[in-house]
Coordinates of C-alpha atoms and ligand atoms in Angstrom, one line a residue:
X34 CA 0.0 0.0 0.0
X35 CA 1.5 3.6 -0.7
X36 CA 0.1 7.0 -0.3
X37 CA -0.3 8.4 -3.9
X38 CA 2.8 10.8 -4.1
X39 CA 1.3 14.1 -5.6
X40 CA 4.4 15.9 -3.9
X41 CA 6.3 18.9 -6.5
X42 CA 7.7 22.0 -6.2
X43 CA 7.2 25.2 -8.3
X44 CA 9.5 28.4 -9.1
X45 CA 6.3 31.1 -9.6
X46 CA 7.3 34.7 -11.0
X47 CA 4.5 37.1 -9.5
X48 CA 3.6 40.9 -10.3
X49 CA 5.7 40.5 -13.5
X50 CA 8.9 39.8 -11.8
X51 CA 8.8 42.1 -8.8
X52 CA 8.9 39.4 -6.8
X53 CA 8.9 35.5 -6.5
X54 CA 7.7 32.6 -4.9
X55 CA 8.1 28.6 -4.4
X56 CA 5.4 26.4 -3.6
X57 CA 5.6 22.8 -2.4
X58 CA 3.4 19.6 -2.0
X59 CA 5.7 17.6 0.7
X60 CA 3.3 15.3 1.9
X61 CA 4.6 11.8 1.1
X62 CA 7.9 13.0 1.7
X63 CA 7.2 13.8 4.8
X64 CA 5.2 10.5 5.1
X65 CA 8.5 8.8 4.1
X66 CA 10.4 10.7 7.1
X67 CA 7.6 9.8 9.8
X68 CA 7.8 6.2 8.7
X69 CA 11.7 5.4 8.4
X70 CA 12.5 7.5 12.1
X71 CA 8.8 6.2 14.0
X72 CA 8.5 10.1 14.0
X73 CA 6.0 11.4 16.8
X74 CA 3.2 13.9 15.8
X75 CA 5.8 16.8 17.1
X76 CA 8.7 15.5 15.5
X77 CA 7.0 14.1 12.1
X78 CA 5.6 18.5 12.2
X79 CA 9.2 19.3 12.9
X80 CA 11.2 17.4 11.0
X81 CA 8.4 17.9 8.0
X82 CA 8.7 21.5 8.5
X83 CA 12.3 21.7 8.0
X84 CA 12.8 19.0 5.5
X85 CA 10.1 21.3 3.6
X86 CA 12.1 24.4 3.7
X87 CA 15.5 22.8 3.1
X88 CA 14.1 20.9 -0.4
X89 CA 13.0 25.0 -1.5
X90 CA 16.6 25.9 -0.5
X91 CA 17.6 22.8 -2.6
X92 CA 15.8 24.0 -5.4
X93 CA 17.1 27.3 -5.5
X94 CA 21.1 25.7 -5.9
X95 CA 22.1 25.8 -9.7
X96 CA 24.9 23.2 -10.2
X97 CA 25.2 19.7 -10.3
X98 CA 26.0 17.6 -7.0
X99 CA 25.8 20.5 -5.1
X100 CA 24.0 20.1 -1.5
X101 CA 22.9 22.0 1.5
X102 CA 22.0 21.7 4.9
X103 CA 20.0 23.2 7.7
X104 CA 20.5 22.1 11.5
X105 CA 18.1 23.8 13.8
X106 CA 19.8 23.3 17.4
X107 CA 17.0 24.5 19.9
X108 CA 18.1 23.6 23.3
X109 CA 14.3 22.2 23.2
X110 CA 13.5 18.0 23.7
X111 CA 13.6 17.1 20.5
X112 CA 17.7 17.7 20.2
X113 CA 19.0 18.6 16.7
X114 CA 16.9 18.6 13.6
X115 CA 18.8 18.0 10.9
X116 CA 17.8 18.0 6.8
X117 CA 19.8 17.7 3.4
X118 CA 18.6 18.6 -0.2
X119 CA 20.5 18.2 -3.4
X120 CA 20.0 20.2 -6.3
X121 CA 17.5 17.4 -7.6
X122 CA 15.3 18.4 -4.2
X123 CA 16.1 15.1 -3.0
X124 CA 15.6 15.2 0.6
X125 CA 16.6 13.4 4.0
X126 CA 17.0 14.2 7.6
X127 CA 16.9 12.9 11.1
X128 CA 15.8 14.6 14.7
X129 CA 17.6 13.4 18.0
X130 CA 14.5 12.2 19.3
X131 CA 12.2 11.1 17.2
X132 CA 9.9 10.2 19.7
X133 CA 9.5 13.3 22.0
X134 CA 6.1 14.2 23.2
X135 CA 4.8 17.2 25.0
X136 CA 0.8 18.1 26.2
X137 CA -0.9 19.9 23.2
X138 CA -2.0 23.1 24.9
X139 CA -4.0 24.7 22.2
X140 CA -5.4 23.9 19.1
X141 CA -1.5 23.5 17.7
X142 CA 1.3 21.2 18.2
X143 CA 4.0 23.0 20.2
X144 CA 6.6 22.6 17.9
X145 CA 8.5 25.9 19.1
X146 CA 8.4 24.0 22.7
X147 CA 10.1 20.9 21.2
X148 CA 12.8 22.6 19.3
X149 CA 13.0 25.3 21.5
X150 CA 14.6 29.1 20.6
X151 CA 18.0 28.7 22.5
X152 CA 19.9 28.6 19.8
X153 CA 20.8 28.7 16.3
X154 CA 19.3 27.7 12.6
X155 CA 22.8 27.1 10.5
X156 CA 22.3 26.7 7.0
X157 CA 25.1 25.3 4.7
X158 CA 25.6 25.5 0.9
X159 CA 28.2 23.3 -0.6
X160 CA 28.8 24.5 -4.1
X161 CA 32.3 22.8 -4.5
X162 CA 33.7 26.3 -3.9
X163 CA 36.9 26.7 -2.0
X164 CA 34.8 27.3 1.4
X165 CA 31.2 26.0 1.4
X166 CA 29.1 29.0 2.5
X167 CA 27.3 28.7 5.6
X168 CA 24.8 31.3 7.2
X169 CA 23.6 31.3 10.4
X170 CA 21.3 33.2 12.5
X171 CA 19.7 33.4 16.2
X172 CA 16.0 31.4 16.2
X173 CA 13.3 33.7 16.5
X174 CA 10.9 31.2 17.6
X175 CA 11.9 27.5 17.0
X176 CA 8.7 27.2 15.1
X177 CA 11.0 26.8 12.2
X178 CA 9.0 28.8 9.2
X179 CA 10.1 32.7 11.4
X180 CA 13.4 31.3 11.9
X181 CA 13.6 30.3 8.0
X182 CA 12.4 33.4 7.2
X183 CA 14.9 35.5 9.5
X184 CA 17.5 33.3 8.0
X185 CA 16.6 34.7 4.4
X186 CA 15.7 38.5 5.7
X187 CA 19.1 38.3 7.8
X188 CA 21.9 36.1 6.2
X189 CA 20.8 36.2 2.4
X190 CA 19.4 40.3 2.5
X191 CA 16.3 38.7 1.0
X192 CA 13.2 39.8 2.3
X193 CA 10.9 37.0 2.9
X194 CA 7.8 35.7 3.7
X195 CA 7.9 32.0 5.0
X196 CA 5.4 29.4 5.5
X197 CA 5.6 25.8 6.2
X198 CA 3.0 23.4 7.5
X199 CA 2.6 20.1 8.0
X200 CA -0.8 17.8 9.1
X201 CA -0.4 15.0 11.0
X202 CA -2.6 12.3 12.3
X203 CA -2.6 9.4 14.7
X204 CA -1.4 7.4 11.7
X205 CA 0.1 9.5 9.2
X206 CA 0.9 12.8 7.5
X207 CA -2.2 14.1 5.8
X208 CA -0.8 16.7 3.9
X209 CA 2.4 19.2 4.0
X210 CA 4.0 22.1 2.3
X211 CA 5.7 25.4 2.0
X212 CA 5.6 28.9 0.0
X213 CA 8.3 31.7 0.2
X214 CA 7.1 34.4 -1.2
X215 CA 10.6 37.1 -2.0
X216 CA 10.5 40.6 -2.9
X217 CA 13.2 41.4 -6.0
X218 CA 15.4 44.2 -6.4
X219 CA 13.3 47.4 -7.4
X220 CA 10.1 46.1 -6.2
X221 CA 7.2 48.9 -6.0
X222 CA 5.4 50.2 -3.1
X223 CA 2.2 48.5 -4.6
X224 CA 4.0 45.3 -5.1
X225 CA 5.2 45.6 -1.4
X226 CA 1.7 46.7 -0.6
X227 CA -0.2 44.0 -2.5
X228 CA 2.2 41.1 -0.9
X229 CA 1.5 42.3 2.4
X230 CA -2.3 42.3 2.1
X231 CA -1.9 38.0 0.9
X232 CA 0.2 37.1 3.3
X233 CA -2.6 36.4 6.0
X234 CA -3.9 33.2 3.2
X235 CA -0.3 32.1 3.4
X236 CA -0.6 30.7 6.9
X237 CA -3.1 27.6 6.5
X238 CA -0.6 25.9 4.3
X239 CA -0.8 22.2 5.0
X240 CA -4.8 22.8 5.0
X241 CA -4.7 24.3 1.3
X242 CA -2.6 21.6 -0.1
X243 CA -5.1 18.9 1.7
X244 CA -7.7 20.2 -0.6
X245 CA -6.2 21.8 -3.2
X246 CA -2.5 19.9 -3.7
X247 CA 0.4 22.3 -5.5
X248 CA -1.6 23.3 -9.1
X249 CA -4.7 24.6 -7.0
X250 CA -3.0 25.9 -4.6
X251 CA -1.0 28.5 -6.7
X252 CA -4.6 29.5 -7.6
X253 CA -5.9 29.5 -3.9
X254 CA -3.1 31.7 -3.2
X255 CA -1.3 33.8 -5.6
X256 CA -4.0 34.2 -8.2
X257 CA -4.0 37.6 -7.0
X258 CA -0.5 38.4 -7.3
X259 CA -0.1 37.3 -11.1
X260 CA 1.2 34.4 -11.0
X261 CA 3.5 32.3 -13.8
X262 CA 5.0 29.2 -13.2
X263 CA 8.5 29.2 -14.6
X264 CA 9.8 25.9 -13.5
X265 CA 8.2 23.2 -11.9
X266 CA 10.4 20.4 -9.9
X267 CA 9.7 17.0 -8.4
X268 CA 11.1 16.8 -5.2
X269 CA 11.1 13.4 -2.9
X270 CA 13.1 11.7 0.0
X271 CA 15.9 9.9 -0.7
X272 CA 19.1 8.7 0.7
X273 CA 22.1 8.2 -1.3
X274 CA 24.2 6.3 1.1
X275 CA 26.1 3.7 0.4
X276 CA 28.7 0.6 1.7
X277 CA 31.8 2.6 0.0
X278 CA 30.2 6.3 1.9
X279 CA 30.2 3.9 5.0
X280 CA 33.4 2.2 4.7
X281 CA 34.9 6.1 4.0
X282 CA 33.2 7.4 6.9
X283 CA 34.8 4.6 8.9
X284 CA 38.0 5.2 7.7
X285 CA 37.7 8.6 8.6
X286 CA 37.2 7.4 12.5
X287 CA 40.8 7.1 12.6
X288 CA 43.0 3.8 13.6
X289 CA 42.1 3.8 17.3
X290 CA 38.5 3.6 16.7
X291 CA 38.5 0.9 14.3
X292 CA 41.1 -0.7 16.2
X293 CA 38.6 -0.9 19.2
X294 CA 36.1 -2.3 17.2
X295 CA 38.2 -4.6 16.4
X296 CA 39.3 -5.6 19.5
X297 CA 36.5 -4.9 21.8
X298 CA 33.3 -5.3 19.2
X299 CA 34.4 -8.0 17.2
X300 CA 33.1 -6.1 13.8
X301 CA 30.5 -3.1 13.5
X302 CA 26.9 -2.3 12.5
X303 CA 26.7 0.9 11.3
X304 CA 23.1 2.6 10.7
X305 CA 22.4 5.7 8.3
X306 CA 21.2 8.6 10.3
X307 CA 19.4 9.6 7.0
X308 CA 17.6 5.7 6.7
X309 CA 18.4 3.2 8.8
X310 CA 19.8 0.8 6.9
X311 CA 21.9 -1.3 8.5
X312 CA 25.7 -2.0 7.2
X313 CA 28.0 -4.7 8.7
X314 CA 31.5 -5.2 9.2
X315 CA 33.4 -8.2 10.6
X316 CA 36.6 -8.4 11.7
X317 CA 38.4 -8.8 8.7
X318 CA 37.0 -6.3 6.5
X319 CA 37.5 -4.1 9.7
X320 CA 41.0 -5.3 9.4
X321 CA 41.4 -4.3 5.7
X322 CA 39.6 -0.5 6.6
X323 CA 42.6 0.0 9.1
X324 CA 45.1 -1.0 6.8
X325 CA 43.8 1.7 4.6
X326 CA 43.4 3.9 7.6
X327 CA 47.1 3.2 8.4
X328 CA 48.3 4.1 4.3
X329 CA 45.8 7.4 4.5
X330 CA 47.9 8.4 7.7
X331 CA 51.4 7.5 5.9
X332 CA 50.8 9.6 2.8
X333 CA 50.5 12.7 5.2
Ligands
ZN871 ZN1 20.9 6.1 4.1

């Protein structure tokens, strides 16, 4: 059985080209999260939230292989919230723990409470530059769509409008999605003016892509603001790892840690934050990873 993936992501010019927007459908995506972590209603609207934002930010990257990521470091119960995109919006991501619960105490989930606002939302672009770049900024709220958009306003000098939402069930994730709307460079008053007066439909934005899914909802929302769709994207969740990324990454431990699982383990199982599978070593092909460990150290 499978949920019926409608999920895609559109690049919208509005108010010919005074400003811009991207819309999302996320809601199997986020399915796909909640199901591989045993996500809780908190963490399936948290982790949904900023896996949501961070496949828009994924879209926006222009060259191949390139990746970024955005860890949201609260102080709250739910630890570190963690997602990836690729430029294909290929998504992944992990919280701390997945299974934190907190009382409801109105009509919403208290996602700001879970995450909490002690701390910092650090967004990193690796465009095989020299340096990657990375941005960072205080949260505002830990509710994840203000701290987005204070990351755009404050570390890209892009005003904008940020809304993510995600429904979730007993069961499942009924429906998810995001919009940033962005002012351009010589936007007009009215532009400014006629933004401003949308931005209260904005808010509901898991409940318009419930009924309405991504083509209706650029209708439901920004028929107002002229919209024209200029690229349109599928975006999913997806892990790319592999046993050679694993066997790397172990390498990378260093000789006294494989050493030690050597000695002391007796081999390794190694689980992907991203999806859980399950790699495992025995002794010997730890043996054969330290004797590359041991070359990697020589050629230094
Ligand atoms: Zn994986």
């Amino acid at each position: 059985m499978s949920v019926m993936n409608q999920d895609g992501l559109l690049h919208i010019s509005l108010l010919e080209g005074q400003a811009r927007a991207i819309l999302i459908e996320s809601t199997a995506m986020v399915q796909r999260a909640k199901e591989i972590h045993g996500l809780s209603k908190i963490a399936t609207a948290a982790l949904g939230r900023t896996l949501t934002a961070t496949a828009m930010l994924g879209s926006m990257l222009k060259g191949e292989d390139e990746s970024v990521t955005a860890t949201i470091k609260g102080g709250g119960p739910i630890g570190t919230v963690l997602a990836v995109s690729n430029e294909k919006c290929d998504v992944k991501g992990y919280v701390t723990n997945p299974e934190v619960d907190l009382p409801r105490t109105g009509k919403k989930l208290p996602v700001g409470a879970a995450v909490g606002k002690e701390g910092r939302l650090t967004v990193i672009k690796d465009m095989h530059l020299r340096e990657p770049y990375v941005g960072q900024v205080n949260l505002v709220s830990g509710e994840i769509a203000e701290d987005f958009a204070m990351y755009f306003t404050a570390s890209e000098q892009t005003p904008s409008l940020v809304s993510l939402g995600v429904l979730v069930s007993d069961e499942k994730a009924e429906a998810a999605g995001g919009l940033i709307v962005q002012l351009l460079p010589g936007a007009s008053e009215a532009a400014i003016q006629s933004i401003e007066n949308s931005a209260g439909m904005f808010m509901d934005i898991s409940g318009t892509m419930k009924q309405y899914h991504l083509d209706g909802a650029v209708e439901q929302l920004l028929i107002h603001l002229q919209p024209e769709i200029l690229e349109r994207r599928e975006t999913r969740y997806a892990c790319d790892c592999s046993r050679a990324r694993v066997e790397k990454a172990l390498i990378a431990l260093g000789k006294r840690e494989l050493r030690d699982m050597i000695d002391e383990q007796h081999g390794a199982l190694v689980n992907c934050h991203f999806c859980r599978k399950a790699y495992g070593f025995t002794e010997e092909e730890l043996e054969a990873l330290l004797a590359a460990a041991t070359a990697k150290s020589q050629d230094k």
